């Protein structure tokens, strides 16, 4: 456990030192929030724009860290031969993968905290009606999307492939799942497509917890199943 924590700390330092990773995970969602709130209005049903946008953009942060930054980092280590060299040391590749997974969850948590702070201080964001449900939804969402990111990182041969594949999954899902555009404002066809993406359950549960609505047990089970399945597959197919 001590070795794992040490590797996590090292990986976090490396992530923060990377200007692109730090900017897009910590600052870019805050910029998006500011842009969206310049033309803010209440959504159908009377939900204030800020109370919908912050929960939505937290999923944007999770997805960016899990689907783009995480697999890209793992692929860079493979491309540079670091994973192969680790096989001859006590810090096995599995330890590094676990540390990467935790470090990118921490990165997503940092981006979420920045969004919530800006929303509360600048736009009068309402506090979550059920903070425990929001936390549960956030953790399950982060682990489910993180599992997909690990699977991408376990399969792709290089950083370029990981980035292209991660972005190719991330951006379509962001727009159809409700992480960028409120589902109340999208067409029925887009909502139907979005319902089949692994990002949609994360948006649904975080927004439900924030507004005080009960969480769907089926949705929670789906996210848990995605987490377990993708992480197990990543461990099975991983190659240095």
Protein backbone atom coordinates (compact mmCIF):
# COMPACT_ATOMS: atom_id res chain seq x y z
CA UNK A 1 0.00 0.00 0.00
CA UNK A 2 2.84 2.40 0.85
CA UNK A 3 4.48 1.68 -2.51
CA UNK A 4 1.19 2.26 -4.32
CA UNK A 5 0.70 5.63 -2.62
CA UNK A 6 4.24 6.68 -3.48
CA UNK A 7 3.68 5.84 -7.15
CA UNK A 8 0.34 7.71 -7.11
CA UNK A 9 2.05 10.82 -5.76
CA UNK A 10 4.74 10.61 -8.45
CA UNK A 11 2.13 10.13 -11.20
CA UNK A 12 0.10 13.10 -9.95
CA UNK A 13 3.20 15.29 -10.06
CA UNK A 14 3.89 14.20 -13.63
CA UNK A 15 0.27 14.89 -14.65
CA UNK A 16 0.27 18.36 -13.11
CA UNK A 17 3.57 19.17 -14.82
CA UNK A 18 1.99 18.35 -18.19
CA UNK A 19 0.41 21.67 -19.25
CA UNK A 20 -2.16 20.11 -21.58
CA UNK A 21 -3.43 17.53 -19.08
CA UNK A 22 -3.63 20.03 -16.25
CA UNK A 23 -5.35 22.67 -18.40
CA UNK A 24 -7.97 20.44 -20.00
CA UNK A 25 -8.86 18.59 -16.79
CA UNK A 26 -8.76 21.52 -14.34
CA UNK A 27 -9.24 24.77 -16.27
CA UNK A 28 -11.04 24.01 -19.54
CA UNK A 29 -14.31 22.83 -17.90
CA UNK A 30 -14.36 26.04 -15.86
CA UNK A 31 -13.99 28.03 -19.09
CA UNK A 32 -16.88 26.05 -20.58
CA UNK A 33 -19.01 26.82 -17.54
CA UNK A 34 -18.31 30.53 -17.84
CA UNK A 35 -19.18 30.50 -21.57
CA UNK A 36 -22.40 28.55 -20.99
CA UNK A 37 -23.50 30.81 -18.14
CA UNK A 38 -23.13 33.97 -20.25
CA UNK A 39 -26.45 33.05 -21.88
CA UNK A 40 -27.97 31.18 -18.95
CA UNK A 41 -31.68 30.58 -18.56
CA UNK A 42 -33.94 28.15 -16.76
CA UNK A 43 -34.45 24.76 -18.39
CA UNK A 44 -37.82 23.13 -19.05
CA UNK A 45 -39.19 22.06 -15.68
CA UNK A 46 -37.82 25.13 -13.92
CA UNK A 47 -34.29 23.79 -13.26
CA UNK A 48 -31.79 26.66 -13.10
CA UNK A 49 -29.10 26.49 -15.75
CA UNK A 50 -26.26 26.57 -13.22
CA UNK A 51 -27.78 23.70 -11.21
CA UNK A 52 -27.81 21.57 -14.36
CA UNK A 53 -24.54 22.71 -15.92
CA UNK A 54 -22.22 22.00 -12.99
CA UNK A 55 -23.37 18.36 -12.52
CA UNK A 56 -23.21 17.87 -16.30
CA UNK A 57 -19.71 19.31 -16.62
CA UNK A 58 -18.42 17.16 -13.78
CA UNK A 59 -19.08 14.23 -16.13
CA UNK A 60 -17.16 16.12 -18.83
CA UNK A 61 -14.21 16.29 -16.40
CA UNK A 62 -14.47 12.60 -15.49
CA UNK A 63 -14.69 11.56 -19.14
CA UNK A 64 -11.74 13.70 -20.19
CA UNK A 65 -9.50 12.34 -17.44
CA UNK A 66 -10.66 8.73 -17.86
CA UNK A 67 -11.06 8.36 -21.63
CA UNK A 68 -8.39 10.71 -22.99
CA UNK A 69 -5.64 11.46 -20.47
CA UNK A 70 -5.47 8.04 -18.74
CA UNK A 71 -5.09 5.79 -21.82
CA UNK A 72 -2.74 8.29 -23.44
CA UNK A 73 -0.44 8.19 -20.40
CA UNK A 74 -0.39 4.38 -20.30
CA UNK A 75 0.29 4.22 -24.04
CA UNK A 76 3.19 6.67 -23.67
CA UNK A 77 4.74 4.41 -21.05
CA UNK A 78 4.38 1.43 -23.41
CA UNK A 79 5.77 3.36 -26.37
CA UNK A 80 8.84 4.42 -24.37
CA UNK A 81 9.47 0.88 -23.12
CA UNK A 82 8.85 1.84 -19.48
CA UNK A 83 6.31 -0.94 -18.92
CA UNK A 84 8.74 -3.60 -20.14
CA UNK A 85 11.52 -2.30 -17.90
CA UNK A 86 9.16 -2.34 -14.92
CA UNK A 87 8.75 -6.11 -15.26
CA UNK A 88 12.27 -6.52 -13.89
CA UNK A 89 11.59 -4.34 -10.83
CA UNK A 90 9.40 -4.64 -7.72
CA UNK A 91 7.18 -1.91 -9.25
CA UNK A 92 5.37 -4.27 -11.62
CA UNK A 93 3.24 -2.85 -14.45
CA UNK A 94 0.10 -3.78 -12.51
CA UNK A 95 1.14 -1.45 -9.71
CA UNK A 96 1.69 1.34 -12.20
CA UNK A 97 -1.71 0.75 -13.80
CA UNK A 98 -3.40 0.90 -10.41
CA UNK A 99 -1.53 4.08 -9.55
CA UNK A 100 -2.47 5.62 -12.90
CA UNK A 101 -6.12 4.77 -12.34
CA UNK A 102 -6.12 6.36 -8.86
CA UNK A 103 -4.12 9.40 -9.98
CA UNK A 104 -6.54 10.19 -12.80
CA UNK A 105 -9.51 9.80 -10.46
CA UNK A 106 -7.84 12.36 -8.20
CA UNK A 107 -7.32 14.61 -11.23
CA UNK A 108 -11.04 14.33 -12.07
CA UNK A 109 -11.91 15.09 -8.45
CA UNK A 110 -9.77 18.22 -8.62
CA UNK A 111 -11.52 19.39 -11.78
CA UNK A 112 -14.89 18.70 -10.17
CA UNK A 113 -13.92 20.73 -7.09
CA UNK A 114 -12.90 23.67 -9.29
CA UNK A 115 -16.25 23.58 -11.09
CA UNK A 116 -18.25 23.43 -7.87
CA UNK A 117 -16.24 26.26 -6.30
CA UNK A 118 -16.69 28.54 -9.32
CA UNK A 119 -20.37 27.65 -9.58
CA UNK A 120 -20.96 28.43 -5.92
CA UNK A 121 -18.90 31.63 -5.75
CA UNK A 122 -19.76 33.18 -9.11
CA UNK A 123 -23.16 31.81 -10.10
CA UNK A 124 -24.97 30.94 -6.84
CA UNK A 125 -24.89 27.18 -7.41
CA UNK A 126 -27.30 25.36 -5.10
CA UNK A 127 -25.79 22.76 -2.78
CA UNK A 128 -26.53 19.12 -3.66
CA UNK A 129 -29.88 18.04 -2.28
CA UNK A 130 -28.37 14.63 -1.49
CA UNK A 131 -24.58 14.84 -1.23
CA UNK A 132 -24.21 11.12 -0.44
CA UNK A 133 -26.04 10.14 -3.64
CA UNK A 134 -23.94 12.60 -5.67
CA UNK A 135 -20.76 11.11 -4.22
CA UNK A 136 -21.93 7.55 -4.94
CA UNK A 137 -22.90 8.49 -8.51
CA UNK A 138 -19.59 10.32 -9.05
CA UNK A 139 -17.51 7.37 -7.80
CA UNK A 140 -19.39 4.78 -9.84
CA UNK A 141 -19.24 7.03 -12.89
CA UNK A 142 -15.52 7.60 -12.44
CA UNK A 143 -14.77 3.91 -12.02
CA UNK A 144 -16.94 2.88 -14.99
CA UNK A 145 -15.40 5.41 -17.39
CA UNK A 146 -11.99 4.80 -15.82
CA UNK A 147 -12.35 1.09 -16.57
CA UNK A 148 -12.97 1.91 -20.22
CA UNK A 149 -9.89 4.15 -20.20
CA UNK A 150 -7.79 1.34 -18.70
CA UNK A 151 -9.05 -1.04 -21.39
CA UNK A 152 -8.04 1.40 -24.13
CA UNK A 153 -4.64 1.86 -22.52
CA UNK A 154 -4.20 -1.90 -22.22
CA UNK A 155 -4.82 -2.46 -25.93
CA UNK A 156 -3.44 0.42 -27.98
CA UNK A 157 0.21 0.33 -29.08
CA UNK A 158 1.13 4.02 -28.89
CA UNK A 159 0.15 7.46 -27.65
CA UNK A 160 -1.24 8.62 -31.01
CA UNK A 161 -3.63 5.67 -31.23
CA UNK A 162 -4.72 6.12 -27.61
CA UNK A 163 -5.41 9.82 -28.11
CA UNK A 164 -7.36 9.32 -31.33
CA UNK A 165 -9.44 6.49 -29.90
CA UNK A 166 -10.04 8.29 -26.61
CA UNK A 167 -11.13 11.51 -28.31
CA UNK A 168 -13.20 9.51 -30.79
CA UNK A 169 -15.17 8.03 -27.90
CA UNK A 170 -15.20 11.09 -25.67
CA UNK A 171 -16.56 13.84 -27.90
CA UNK A 172 -19.55 12.01 -29.43
CA UNK A 173 -20.57 10.72 -26.00
CA UNK A 174 -20.27 14.17 -24.42
CA UNK A 175 -22.75 15.65 -26.88
CA UNK A 176 -25.36 12.86 -26.92
CA UNK A 177 -25.21 11.80 -23.25
CA UNK A 178 -26.16 15.18 -21.73
CA UNK A 179 -22.70 16.05 -20.40
CA UNK A 180 -22.50 19.14 -22.62
CA UNK A 181 -26.06 19.89 -23.76
CA UNK A 182 -28.89 19.35 -21.24
CA UNK A 183 -30.98 16.37 -22.25
CA UNK A 184 -34.07 18.56 -21.86
CA UNK A 185 -32.92 20.52 -24.92
CA UNK A 186 -31.95 17.62 -27.20
CA UNK A 187 -34.15 15.79 -29.67
CA UNK A 188 -35.71 12.43 -28.90
CA UNK A 189 -33.41 10.69 -31.39
CA UNK A 190 -30.27 12.08 -29.75
CA UNK A 191 -31.53 11.14 -26.30
CA UNK A 192 -32.18 7.59 -27.51
CA UNK A 193 -28.66 7.32 -28.92
CA UNK A 194 -27.22 8.85 -25.76
CA UNK A 195 -29.03 6.33 -23.57
CA UNK A 196 -26.82 3.59 -25.05
CA UNK A 197 -23.56 5.29 -24.10
CA UNK A 198 -21.77 4.53 -20.80
CA UNK A 199 -21.63 8.26 -20.07
CA UNK A 200 -25.42 8.75 -19.96
CA UNK A 201 -25.94 6.83 -16.67
CA UNK A 202 -23.27 9.00 -15.04
CA UNK A 203 -25.01 12.21 -16.11
CA UNK A 204 -28.39 10.87 -15.04
CA UNK A 205 -27.32 9.78 -11.56
CA UNK A 206 -25.21 12.83 -10.70
CA UNK A 207 -27.98 15.18 -11.78
CA UNK A 208 -30.56 13.12 -9.89
CA UNK A 209 -28.51 13.21 -6.70
CA UNK A 210 -27.93 16.94 -7.07
CA UNK A 211 -31.63 17.69 -7.47
CA UNK A 212 -32.71 15.27 -4.73
CA UNK A 213 -34.39 12.69 -6.96
CA UNK A 214 -33.99 9.00 -6.09
CA UNK A 215 -31.25 7.13 -7.90
CA UNK A 216 -32.22 4.30 -10.22
CA UNK A 217 -30.98 0.96 -8.89
CA UNK A 218 -30.79 -0.35 -12.46
CA UNK A 219 -28.58 2.55 -13.52
CA UNK A 220 -26.25 2.03 -10.55
CA UNK A 221 -25.99 -1.68 -11.37
CA UNK A 222 -25.17 -0.86 -15.01
CA UNK A 223 -22.33 1.45 -13.95
CA UNK A 224 -20.98 -1.11 -11.48
CA UNK A 225 -21.13 -3.83 -14.16
CA UNK A 226 -19.24 -1.62 -16.63
CA UNK A 227 -16.59 -0.92 -13.97
CA UNK A 228 -16.01 -4.58 -13.12
CA UNK A 229 -16.16 -5.88 -16.70
CA UNK A 230 -13.86 -3.31 -18.30
CA UNK A 231 -11.30 -3.38 -15.48
CA UNK A 232 -11.18 -7.20 -15.58
CA UNK A 233 -10.79 -7.17 -19.36
CA UNK A 234 -8.04 -4.55 -19.12
CA UNK A 235 -6.12 -6.71 -16.65
CA UNK A 236 -6.59 -9.77 -18.87
CA UNK A 237 -5.48 -8.26 -22.18
CA UNK A 238 -2.84 -5.88 -20.83
CA UNK A 239 0.56 -6.15 -22.43
CA UNK A 240 3.74 -4.28 -21.71
